[in-house]
mmCIF file of C-alpha atoms in Angstrom:
data_model
loop_
_atom_site.group_PDB
_atom_site.id
_atom_site.type_symbol
_atom_site.label_atom_id
_atom_site.label_comp_id
_atom_site.label_asym_id
_atom_site.label_seq_id
_atom_site.Cartn_x
_atom_site.Cartn_y
_atom_site.Cartn_z
ATOM 1 C CA MET M 1 -14.400 -169.995 18.588
ATOM 2 C CA LYS M 2 -15.302 -166.573 19.918
ATOM 3 C CA SER M 3 -18.292 -166.483 22.264
ATOM 4 C CA PRO M 4 -21.277 -164.540 20.830
ATOM 5 C CA VAL M 5 -21.895 -163.096 24.293
ATOM 6 C CA LEU M 6 -18.357 -161.781 24.632
ATOM 7 C CA SER M 7 -18.534 -160.391 21.105
ATOM 8 C CA TRP M 8 -21.786 -158.598 21.907
ATOM 9 C CA LEU M 9 -20.394 -157.228 25.177
ATOM 10 C CA GLY M 10 -17.322 -155.942 23.374
ATOM 11 C CA ARG M 11 -19.395 -154.157 20.745
ATOM 12 C CA ALA M 12 -21.688 -152.739 23.422
ATOM 13 C CA PHE M 13 -18.712 -151.481 25.426
ATOM 14 C CA PHE M 14 -17.104 -149.701 22.496
ATOM 15 C CA ALA M 15 -20.470 -148.287 21.379
ATOM 16 C CA GLY M 16 -21.044 -146.936 24.884
ATOM 17 C CA LEU M 17 -17.530 -145.524 25.028
ATOM 18 C CA LEU M 18 -18.032 -143.794 21.681
ATOM 19 C CA ALA M 19 -21.369 -142.374 22.838
ATOM 20 C CA PHE M 20 -19.749 -141.085 26.032
ATOM 21 C CA VAL M 21 -16.943 -139.408 24.090
ATOM 22 C CA LEU M 22 -19.440 -137.768 21.726
ATOM 23 C CA LEU M 23 -21.556 -136.546 24.661
ATOM 24 C CA CYS M 24 -18.462 -135.045 26.309
ATOM 25 C CA LEU M 25 -17.557 -133.293 23.060
ATOM 26 C CA PHE M 26 -21.076 -131.895 22.811
ATOM 27 C CA CYS M 27 -21.060 -130.762 26.440
ATOM 28 C CA ALA M 28 -17.701 -129.064 25.931
ATOM 29 C CA LEU M 29 -19.769 -126.341 24.270
ATOM 30 C CA TYR M 30 -23.166 -126.940 25.895
ATOM 31 C CA PHE M 31 -22.192 -127.235 29.572
ATOM 32 C CA ASN M 32 -18.565 -126.801 30.504
ATOM 33 C CA ILE M 33 -18.096 -125.337 33.979
ATOM 34 C CA PRO M 34 -14.576 -125.134 35.452
ATOM 35 C CA VAL M 35 -13.691 -126.997 38.636
ATOM 36 C CA HIS M 36 -13.620 -124.780 41.729
ATOM 37 C CA PHE M 37 -11.198 -124.904 44.642
ATOM 38 C CA GLU M 38 -11.003 -123.336 48.083
ATOM 39 C CA ASN M 39 -9.863 -119.725 47.749
ATOM 40 C CA PRO M 40 -6.527 -119.336 49.576
ATOM 41 C CA THR M 41 -7.011 -115.573 50.039
ATOM 42 C CA GLY M 42 -10.349 -116.022 51.816
ATOM 43 C CA ALA M 43 -11.951 -113.341 49.637
ATOM 44 C CA THR M 44 -14.584 -115.896 48.591
ATOM 45 C CA GLU M 45 -15.456 -119.396 49.703
ATOM 46 C CA TYR M 46 -13.892 -120.771 46.533
ATOM 47 C CA LYS M 47 -12.864 -119.756 43.025
ATOM 48 C CA TYR M 48 -12.484 -121.480 39.684
ATOM 49 C CA GLU M 49 -9.490 -123.088 38.055
ATOM 50 C CA PRO M 50 -7.714 -120.144 36.378
ATOM 51 C CA GLY M 51 -7.687 -119.564 32.647
ATOM 52 C CA ARG M 52 -10.384 -122.129 31.879
ATOM 53 C CA PHE M 53 -12.936 -121.839 29.077
ATOM 54 C CA TYR M 54 -16.556 -122.038 30.241
ATOM 55 C CA SER M 55 -19.868 -122.456 28.475
ATOM 56 C CA ARG M 56 -23.435 -122.955 29.661
ATOM 57 C CA GLY M 57 -26.486 -123.631 27.513
ATOM 58 C CA THR M 58 -28.885 -125.060 30.095
ATOM 59 C CA GLU M 59 -30.119 -121.573 31.026
ATOM 60 C CA GLY M 60 -29.614 -118.905 28.428
ATOM 61 C CA PHE M 61 -26.234 -119.295 26.752
ATOM 62 C CA GLY M 62 -22.931 -117.959 27.957
ATOM 63 C CA ALA M 63 -19.332 -118.603 27.077
ATOM 64 C CA GLY M 64 -15.988 -117.076 27.899
ATOM 65 C CA ARG M 65 -12.770 -117.605 29.800
ATOM 66 C CA VAL M 66 -12.195 -117.428 33.527
ATOM 67 C CA ASN M 67 -9.273 -115.085 34.175
ATOM 68 C CA ASN M 68 -5.963 -115.976 35.791
ATOM 69 C CA ASP M 69 -7.440 -115.209 39.220
ATOM 70 C CA GLY M 70 -10.296 -117.700 38.861
ATOM 71 C CA PHE M 71 -13.118 -115.171 38.323
ATOM 72 C CA ASN M 72 -15.266 -114.105 35.392
ATOM 73 C CA ASN M 73 -13.500 -110.998 34.107
ATOM 74 C CA LEU M 74 -12.351 -110.074 30.621
ATOM 75 C CA ARG M 75 -9.011 -108.909 31.986
ATOM 76 C CA ASP M 76 -6.437 -110.889 33.956
ATOM 77 C CA TYR M 77 -5.575 -109.738 37.451
ATOM 78 C CA THR M 78 -2.181 -108.495 38.575
ATOM 79 C CA PRO M 79 -1.747 -108.481 42.383
ATOM 80 C CA GLY M 80 -1.631 -104.918 43.635
ATOM 81 C CA GLU M 81 -3.204 -103.376 40.527
ATOM 82 C CA GLU M 82 -5.581 -100.453 40.961
ATOM 83 C CA ILE M 83 -9.212 -101.493 41.338
ATOM 84 C CA ASP M 84 -11.817 -98.793 41.859
ATOM 85 C CA LEU M 85 -14.991 -100.850 42.253
ATOM 86 C CA LEU M 86 -15.134 -104.390 43.641
ATOM 87 C CA LEU M 87 -18.269 -106.315 42.640
ATOM 88 C CA MET M 88 -19.387 -109.121 44.974
ATOM 89 C CA GLY M 89 -22.376 -111.397 44.495
ATOM 90 C CA SER M 90 -23.834 -114.769 43.639
ATOM 91 C CA SER M 91 -24.196 -116.714 40.394
ATOM 92 C CA HIS M 92 -26.251 -113.783 39.086
ATOM 93 C CA THR M 93 -23.118 -111.620 39.271
ATOM 94 C CA GLU M 94 -20.856 -114.472 38.200
ATOM 95 C CA GLY M 95 -22.742 -114.326 34.917
ATOM 96 C CA PHE M 96 -22.135 -117.732 33.335
ATOM 97 C CA CYS M 97 -25.581 -117.614 31.673
ATOM 98 C CA ILE M 98 -24.612 -114.707 29.410
ATOM 99 C CA PHE M 99 -21.576 -113.712 27.363
ATOM 100 C CA GLN M 100 -18.788 -111.943 29.232
ATOM 101 C CA VAL M 101 -19.237 -108.691 27.330
ATOM 102 C CA ASP M 102 -22.788 -108.421 28.729
ATOM 103 C CA ASN M 103 -21.760 -108.829 32.372
ATOM 104 C CA ALA M 104 -22.493 -105.863 34.652
ATOM 105 C CA ALA M 105 -18.813 -105.494 35.570
ATOM 106 C CA ASN M 106 -17.773 -105.233 31.935
ATOM 107 C CA LEU M 107 -20.622 -102.820 31.192
ATOM 108 C CA LEU M 108 -19.480 -100.583 34.049
ATOM 109 C CA ASN M 109 -15.978 -100.618 32.590
ATOM 110 C CA GLU M 110 -17.421 -99.598 29.232
ATOM 111 C CA PHE M 111 -19.465 -96.799 30.784
ATOM 112 C CA PHE M 112 -16.492 -95.406 32.707
ATOM 113 C CA ALA M 113 -14.213 -95.763 29.644
ATOM 114 C CA GLY M 114 -11.019 -96.117 31.657
ATOM 115 C CA GLU M 115 -11.911 -93.578 34.352
ATOM 116 C CA LYS M 116 -12.716 -96.355 36.837
ATOM 117 C CA TYR M 117 -12.091 -100.098 36.777
ATOM 118 C CA THR M 118 -14.596 -102.654 38.132
ATOM 119 C CA TYR M 119 -13.394 -106.118 39.169
ATOM 120 C CA ASN M 120 -15.908 -108.950 39.520
ATOM 121 C CA ILE M 121 -15.516 -111.671 42.162
ATOM 122 C CA GLY M 122 -19.116 -112.872 41.933
ATOM 123 C CA MET M 123 -19.321 -116.606 42.571
ATOM 124 C CA ALA M 124 -22.113 -119.193 42.580
ATOM 125 C CA GLY M 125 -23.735 -119.647 45.996
ATOM 126 C CA HIS M 126 -22.319 -116.402 47.395
ATOM 127 C CA THR M 127 -25.414 -114.593 48.607
ATOM 128 C CA PHE M 128 -25.090 -111.232 50.360
ATOM 129 C CA LEU M 129 -24.540 -113.034 53.648
ATOM 130 C CA TYR M 130 -21.502 -114.864 52.281
ATOM 131 C CA ALA M 131 -20.217 -111.596 50.856
ATOM 132 C CA VAL M 132 -20.369 -110.054 54.339
ATOM 133 C CA LYS M 133 -18.722 -113.118 55.862
ATOM 134 C CA ARG M 134 -15.811 -112.740 53.409
ATOM 135 C CA LEU M 135 -15.824 -108.938 53.145
ATOM 136 C CA ASP M 136 -12.786 -108.163 55.289
ATOM 137 C CA LYS M 137 -10.577 -110.576 53.342
ATOM 138 C CA ALA M 138 -11.989 -109.412 49.996
ATOM 139 C CA LEU M 139 -11.228 -105.770 50.748
ATOM 140 C CA GLU M 140 -7.818 -106.694 52.123
ATOM 141 C CA THR M 141 -6.989 -108.695 48.982
ATOM 142 C CA TYR M 142 -8.236 -106.344 46.258
ATOM 143 C CA ARG M 143 -8.148 -102.958 48.030
ATOM 144 C CA PRO M 144 -10.764 -101.119 45.936
ATOM 145 C CA ARG M 145 -10.246 -97.360 46.022
ATOM 146 C CA ASP M 146 -13.861 -96.204 45.783
ATOM 147 C CA ALA M 147 -16.541 -98.759 46.573
ATOM 148 C CA VAL M 148 -17.562 -102.350 47.079
ATOM 149 C CA ILE M 149 -20.800 -103.239 45.286
ATOM 150 C CA PHE M 150 -23.019 -106.035 46.595
ATOM 151 C CA GLU M 151 -25.642 -107.788 44.457
ATOM 152 C CA LEU M 152 -28.840 -108.696 46.291
ATOM 153 C CA ALA M 153 -31.478 -110.673 44.384
ATOM 154 C CA THR M 154 -33.528 -111.112 47.558
ATOM 155 C CA LEU M 155 -34.001 -109.347 50.875
ATOM 156 C CA SER M 156 -35.689 -112.247 52.685
ATOM 157 C CA TYR M 157 -32.783 -113.456 54.783
ATOM 158 C CA ASP M 158 -33.250 -115.647 57.825
ATOM 159 C CA PRO M 159 -32.406 -113.848 61.104
ATOM 160 C CA ALA M 160 -30.306 -116.766 62.373
ATOM 161 C CA ALA M 161 -28.331 -116.828 59.112
ATOM 162 C CA MET M 162 -27.804 -113.061 59.288
ATOM 163 C CA ASP M 163 -26.420 -113.423 62.784
ATOM 164 C CA ALA M 164 -24.164 -116.262 61.594
ATOM 165 C CA ALA M 165 -22.803 -114.006 58.842
ATOM 166 C CA THR M 166 -22.287 -111.251 61.396
ATOM 167 C CA ASP M 167 -20.293 -113.396 63.822
ATOM 168 C CA GLY M 168 -18.501 -115.380 61.094
ATOM 169 C CA SER M 169 -20.097 -118.755 61.858
ATOM 170 C CA LEU M 170 -22.028 -119.071 58.587
ATOM 171 C CA PRO M 171 -21.172 -122.575 57.274
ATOM 172 C CA ASP M 172 -18.469 -122.772 54.627
ATOM 173 C CA ILE M 173 -19.500 -123.776 51.103
ATOM 174 C CA PRO M 174 -17.370 -126.861 50.415
ATOM 175 C CA SER M 175 -15.383 -127.503 47.260
ATOM 176 C CA HIS M 176 -15.521 -131.143 46.233
ATOM 177 C CA SER M 177 -12.212 -131.314 44.420
ATOM 178 C CA GLY M 178 -8.899 -133.075 44.477
ATOM 179 C CA GLY M 179 -7.582 -136.255 42.895
ATOM 180 C CA LEU M 180 -10.216 -138.378 41.175
ATOM 181 C CA LEU M 181 -13.020 -135.879 41.894
ATOM 182 C CA THR M 182 -11.206 -133.155 39.966
ATOM 183 C CA ALA M 183 -10.530 -135.490 37.057
ATOM 184 C CA LEU M 184 -14.174 -136.560 36.889
ATOM 185 C CA GLN M 185 -15.424 -132.962 37.059
ATOM 186 C CA LYS M 186 -13.291 -132.125 34.022
ATOM 187 C CA LEU M 187 -15.419 -134.488 31.923
ATOM 188 C CA PRO M 188 -18.216 -132.116 30.815
ATOM 189 C CA TYR M 189 -20.941 -134.752 30.436
ATOM 190 C CA LEU M 190 -20.333 -136.123 33.947
ATOM 191 C CA ARG M 191 -20.363 -132.564 35.299
ATOM 192 C CA LEU M 192 -23.744 -131.978 33.663
ATOM 193 C CA LEU M 193 -25.192 -135.207 35.094
ATOM 194 C CA TYR M 194 -23.855 -134.365 38.540
ATOM 195 C CA THR M 195 -25.253 -130.837 38.436
ATOM 196 C CA LYS M 196 -28.657 -131.951 37.186
ATOM 197 C CA TYR M 197 -29.272 -135.006 39.346
ATOM 198 C CA PHE M 198 -26.935 -135.127 42.325
ATOM 199 C CA LYS M 199 -25.628 -131.693 43.239
ATOM 200 C CA GLY M 200 -27.153 -130.298 46.388
ATOM 201 C CA THR M 201 -24.557 -129.412 49.002
ATOM 202 C CA ASN M 202 -23.710 -125.919 47.794
ATOM 203 C CA GLU M 203 -27.314 -125.016 47.106
ATOM 204 C CA ALA M 204 -28.403 -126.307 50.501
ATOM 205 C CA VAL M 205 -25.816 -124.207 52.289
ATOM 206 C CA ALA M 206 -26.657 -121.093 50.294
ATOM 207 C CA ALA M 207 -30.404 -121.638 50.603
ATOM 208 C CA ALA M 208 -30.036 -121.796 54.375
ATOM 209 C CA ALA M 209 -29.263 -118.090 54.244
ATOM 210 C CA VAL M 210 -32.686 -117.282 52.778
ATOM 211 C CA SER M 211 -35.785 -117.428 54.925
ATOM 212 C CA ALA M 212 -38.631 -119.563 53.579
ATOM 213 C CA ALA M 213 -40.720 -119.391 56.736
ATOM 214 C CA PRO M 214 -42.356 -116.220 58.093
ATOM 215 C CA VAL M 215 -40.397 -114.350 60.750
ATOM 216 C CA THR M 216 -41.403 -111.474 62.978
ATOM 217 C CA ARG M 217 -40.490 -108.017 61.766
ATOM 218 C CA GLU M 218 -38.745 -107.320 65.049
ATOM 219 C CA ALA M 219 -36.460 -110.370 64.762
ATOM 220 C CA TYR M 220 -35.746 -109.638 61.096
ATOM 221 C CA GLU M 221 -34.873 -105.988 61.651
ATOM 222 C CA ALA M 222 -32.785 -106.674 64.767
ATOM 223 C CA ALA M 223 -30.625 -109.241 62.936
ATOM 224 C CA LEU M 224 -30.433 -107.020 59.847
ATOM 225 C CA ALA M 225 -29.301 -104.084 61.978
ATOM 226 C CA ARG M 226 -26.422 -106.141 63.394
ATOM 227 C CA LEU M 227 -25.464 -107.400 59.930
ATOM 228 C CA LEU M 228 -25.462 -103.957 58.316
ATOM 229 C CA GLU M 229 -23.618 -102.451 61.276
ATOM 230 C CA LYS M 230 -20.792 -104.931 60.675
ATOM 231 C CA THR M 231 -20.892 -104.260 56.928
ATOM 232 C CA GLY M 232 -20.681 -100.511 57.480
ATOM 233 C CA GLU M 233 -17.833 -100.859 59.956
ATOM 234 C CA LEU M 234 -15.788 -103.020 57.579
ATOM 235 C CA CYS M 235 -16.347 -100.635 54.673
ATOM 236 C CA ALA M 236 -15.358 -97.670 56.839
ATOM 237 C CA ALA M 237 -12.270 -99.476 58.124
ATOM 238 C CA HIS M 238 -11.108 -100.039 54.532
ATOM 239 C CA GLY M 239 -12.083 -96.530 53.397
ATOM 240 C CA VAL M 240 -14.647 -97.566 50.776
ATOM 241 C CA LYS M 241 -18.308 -96.871 50.126
ATOM 242 C CA GLY M 242 -20.604 -99.872 50.486
ATOM 243 C CA ILE M 243 -23.338 -100.029 47.831
ATOM 244 C CA LEU M 244 -26.058 -102.667 48.203
ATOM 245 C CA VAL M 245 -27.858 -103.128 44.877
ATOM 246 C CA TYR M 246 -31.252 -104.802 45.115
ATOM 247 C CA THR M 247 -32.278 -106.248 41.746
ATOM 248 C CA PRO M 248 -35.423 -108.346 42.270
ATOM 249 C CA THR M 249 -37.175 -110.747 39.952
ATOM 250 C CA VAL M 250 -40.391 -109.333 38.499
ATOM 251 C CA GLN M 251 -43.568 -111.190 37.539
ATOM 252 C CA PRO M 252 -46.931 -109.860 36.289
ATOM 253 C CA ASP M 253 -49.890 -110.025 38.665
ATOM 254 C CA ALA M 254 -53.475 -110.776 37.614
ATOM 255 C CA ALA M 255 -53.866 -107.234 36.282
ATOM 256 C CA GLY M 256 -50.582 -107.358 34.374
ATOM 257 C CA HIS M 257 -48.653 -105.099 36.761
ATOM 258 C CA GLY M 258 -45.110 -106.018 37.766
ATOM 259 C CA VAL M 259 -44.641 -107.334 41.293
ATOM 260 C CA THR M 260 -41.709 -108.755 43.260
ATOM 261 C CA ASP M 261 -41.508 -111.291 46.079
ATOM 262 C CA ALA M 262 -40.166 -108.805 48.640
ATOM 263 C CA ARG M 263 -42.077 -109.037 51.896
ATOM 264 C CA PRO M 264 -43.787 -105.939 53.323
ATOM 265 C CA GLY M 265 -41.326 -103.665 55.107
ATOM 266 C CA GLU M 266 -38.122 -105.345 53.880
ATOM 267 C CA ARG M 267 -37.155 -102.653 51.370
ATOM 268 C CA GLU M 268 -37.891 -99.913 53.877
ATOM 269 C CA ALA M 269 -35.865 -101.671 56.593
ATOM 270 C CA PHE M 270 -32.865 -102.091 54.291
ATOM 271 C CA ALA M 271 -33.020 -98.456 53.161
ATOM 272 C CA ARG M 272 -33.273 -97.100 56.707
ATOM 273 C CA LEU M 273 -30.616 -99.350 58.257
ATOM 274 C CA CYS M 274 -28.201 -98.842 55.375
ATOM 275 C CA ALA M 275 -28.472 -95.083 55.837
ATOM 276 C CA GLU M 276 -27.884 -95.444 59.580
ATOM 277 C CA ASN M 277 -24.682 -97.417 58.925
ATOM 278 C CA GLY M 278 -23.167 -95.274 56.184
ATOM 279 C CA LEU M 279 -24.188 -97.653 53.386
ATOM 280 C CA VAL M 280 -26.067 -96.997 50.156
ATOM 281 C CA PHE M 281 -29.170 -99.038 49.373
ATOM 282 C CA LEU M 282 -29.659 -98.851 45.614
ATOM 283 C CA ASP M 283 -33.146 -100.232 44.971
ATOM 284 C CA LEU M 284 -33.725 -101.192 41.318
ATOM 285 C CA THR M 285 -37.271 -102.452 41.871
ATOM 286 C CA GLU M 286 -38.898 -99.671 39.855
ATOM 287 C CA GLU M 287 -36.383 -100.011 37.014
ATOM 288 C CA ASN M 288 -37.015 -103.753 36.758
ATOM 289 C CA ILE M 289 -40.786 -103.248 36.854
ATOM 290 C CA ALA M 290 -40.560 -100.518 34.213
ATOM 291 C CA ALA M 291 -38.662 -102.882 31.920
ATOM 292 C CA MET M 292 -41.621 -105.270 32.057
ATOM 293 C CA GLU M 293 -44.493 -102.786 31.963
ATOM 294 C CA GLU M 294 -43.062 -100.290 29.494
ATOM 295 C CA ASP M 295 -40.775 -102.407 27.322
ATOM 296 C CA GLY M 296 -42.335 -105.852 27.692
ATOM 297 C CA ALA M 297 -39.006 -107.353 28.784
ATOM 298 C CA LEU M 298 -38.035 -109.245 31.925
ATOM 299 C CA PRO M 299 -34.610 -108.820 33.598
ATOM 300 C CA PHE M 300 -34.561 -112.474 34.692
ATOM 301 C CA GLY M 301 -35.066 -115.623 32.630
ATOM 302 C CA PHE M 302 -34.152 -116.744 29.137
ATOM 303 C CA ALA M 303 -35.693 -118.065 25.938
ATOM 304 C CA ASN M 304 -34.935 -121.638 27.042
ATOM 305 C CA THR M 305 -36.284 -121.227 30.598
ATOM 306 C CA ALA M 306 -39.467 -120.044 32.313
ATOM 307 C CA PRO M 307 -40.030 -116.288 31.763
ATOM 308 C CA GLY M 308 -38.895 -114.094 34.628
ATOM 309 C CA GLU M 309 -37.358 -116.947 36.638
ATOM 310 C CA GLY M 310 -33.861 -118.212 37.290
ATOM 311 C CA HIS M 311 -30.773 -116.099 36.713
ATOM 312 C CA ILE M 312 -30.435 -112.476 35.716
ATOM 313 C CA ASN M 313 -30.176 -112.035 31.955
ATOM 314 C CA SER M 314 -28.288 -109.502 29.820
ATOM 315 C CA LEU M 315 -31.055 -106.919 30.233
ATOM 316 C CA GLY M 316 -30.905 -107.322 34.008
ATOM 317 C CA HIS M 317 -27.124 -106.898 33.961
ATOM 318 C CA ARG M 318 -27.525 -103.701 31.938
ATOM 319 C CA ILE M 319 -30.151 -102.293 34.325
ATOM 320 C CA PHE M 320 -27.820 -103.163 37.224
ATOM 321 C CA ALA M 321 -24.813 -101.465 35.605
ATOM 322 C CA GLU M 322 -26.789 -98.397 34.555
ATOM 323 C CA GLY M 323 -28.163 -98.007 38.077
ATOM 324 C CA VAL M 324 -24.707 -98.181 39.664
ATOM 325 C CA TYR M 325 -23.220 -95.856 37.061
ATOM 326 C CA ALA M 326 -26.001 -93.310 37.511
ATOM 327 C CA HIS M 327 -25.539 -93.385 41.279
ATOM 328 C CA LEU M 328 -21.785 -92.910 41.108
ATOM 329 C CA THR M 329 -21.834 -90.162 38.467
ATOM 330 C CA GLY M 330 -25.232 -88.552 38.868
ATOM 331 C CA GLU M 331 -26.032 -89.156 35.207
ATOM 332 C CA GLY M 332 -27.350 -91.922 32.968
ATOM 333 C CA ALA M 333 -25.154 -94.312 31.035
#
């Protein structure tokens, strides 16, 4: 005679297994982020498994396919192909929260209509400091002919972290992959649970690059000067223009005017020190504020998140692309 307890446990097990399978099927469209691995070229800390479908519905909604090089581009990459503009940045630039066609890199390619080609190696966690840390290898790998474009969503970097990026000692962002870990990360529901409740290493490393505590202006500007001097030297050594694009979040103040979280003097310091080191500081603060005050739209945030917070949305990507295009051509998009 079959034990009632064993019968119940069997039914519970198969019910749980069925629920898990259904949740994974749902998350295949709702939250399906490819596994990332250490980048052998050194152009970034890591890159995604090539050719993988991705989707993300936890913040906005984006879907597409990672190219054969492990980055979010519509076109596959052929080693040695001509790239005019190399786009480097964080998860904002990576653009998993929007559809691929709305990404700033793709918009730039549309604006230039074949005259110039932009290649995006934006990757989650890769703040400006990580871009500088990896800049030499990135320029060596992709050899852009005209410019390297950096996305900056903040200017409030910690002086010690800036110095670490300058001397190359900024901590690596680890990739937790290989064997069982890779297999588990390929189950979309487990990946969602991990991201929501347990993930912290990558964010902690990246957050260490941003200053939460007040610092003296002298210490900030001295470290920034060393960082931008290195950036300018690397760009000059590879024969490209360095364009730093500041695209800040915007929120309304008590009077309804758009404000950002930039600290006093940061924008001015970046503009001055970029000019001194042969770099371009493209400040999109006024464009982002105008979008809010004149059009009632925010360049960050989505319908399923808090307004004006989180990742850059499709409007923000368009403002970014239009700003870069206008700078490079002297005309609007």
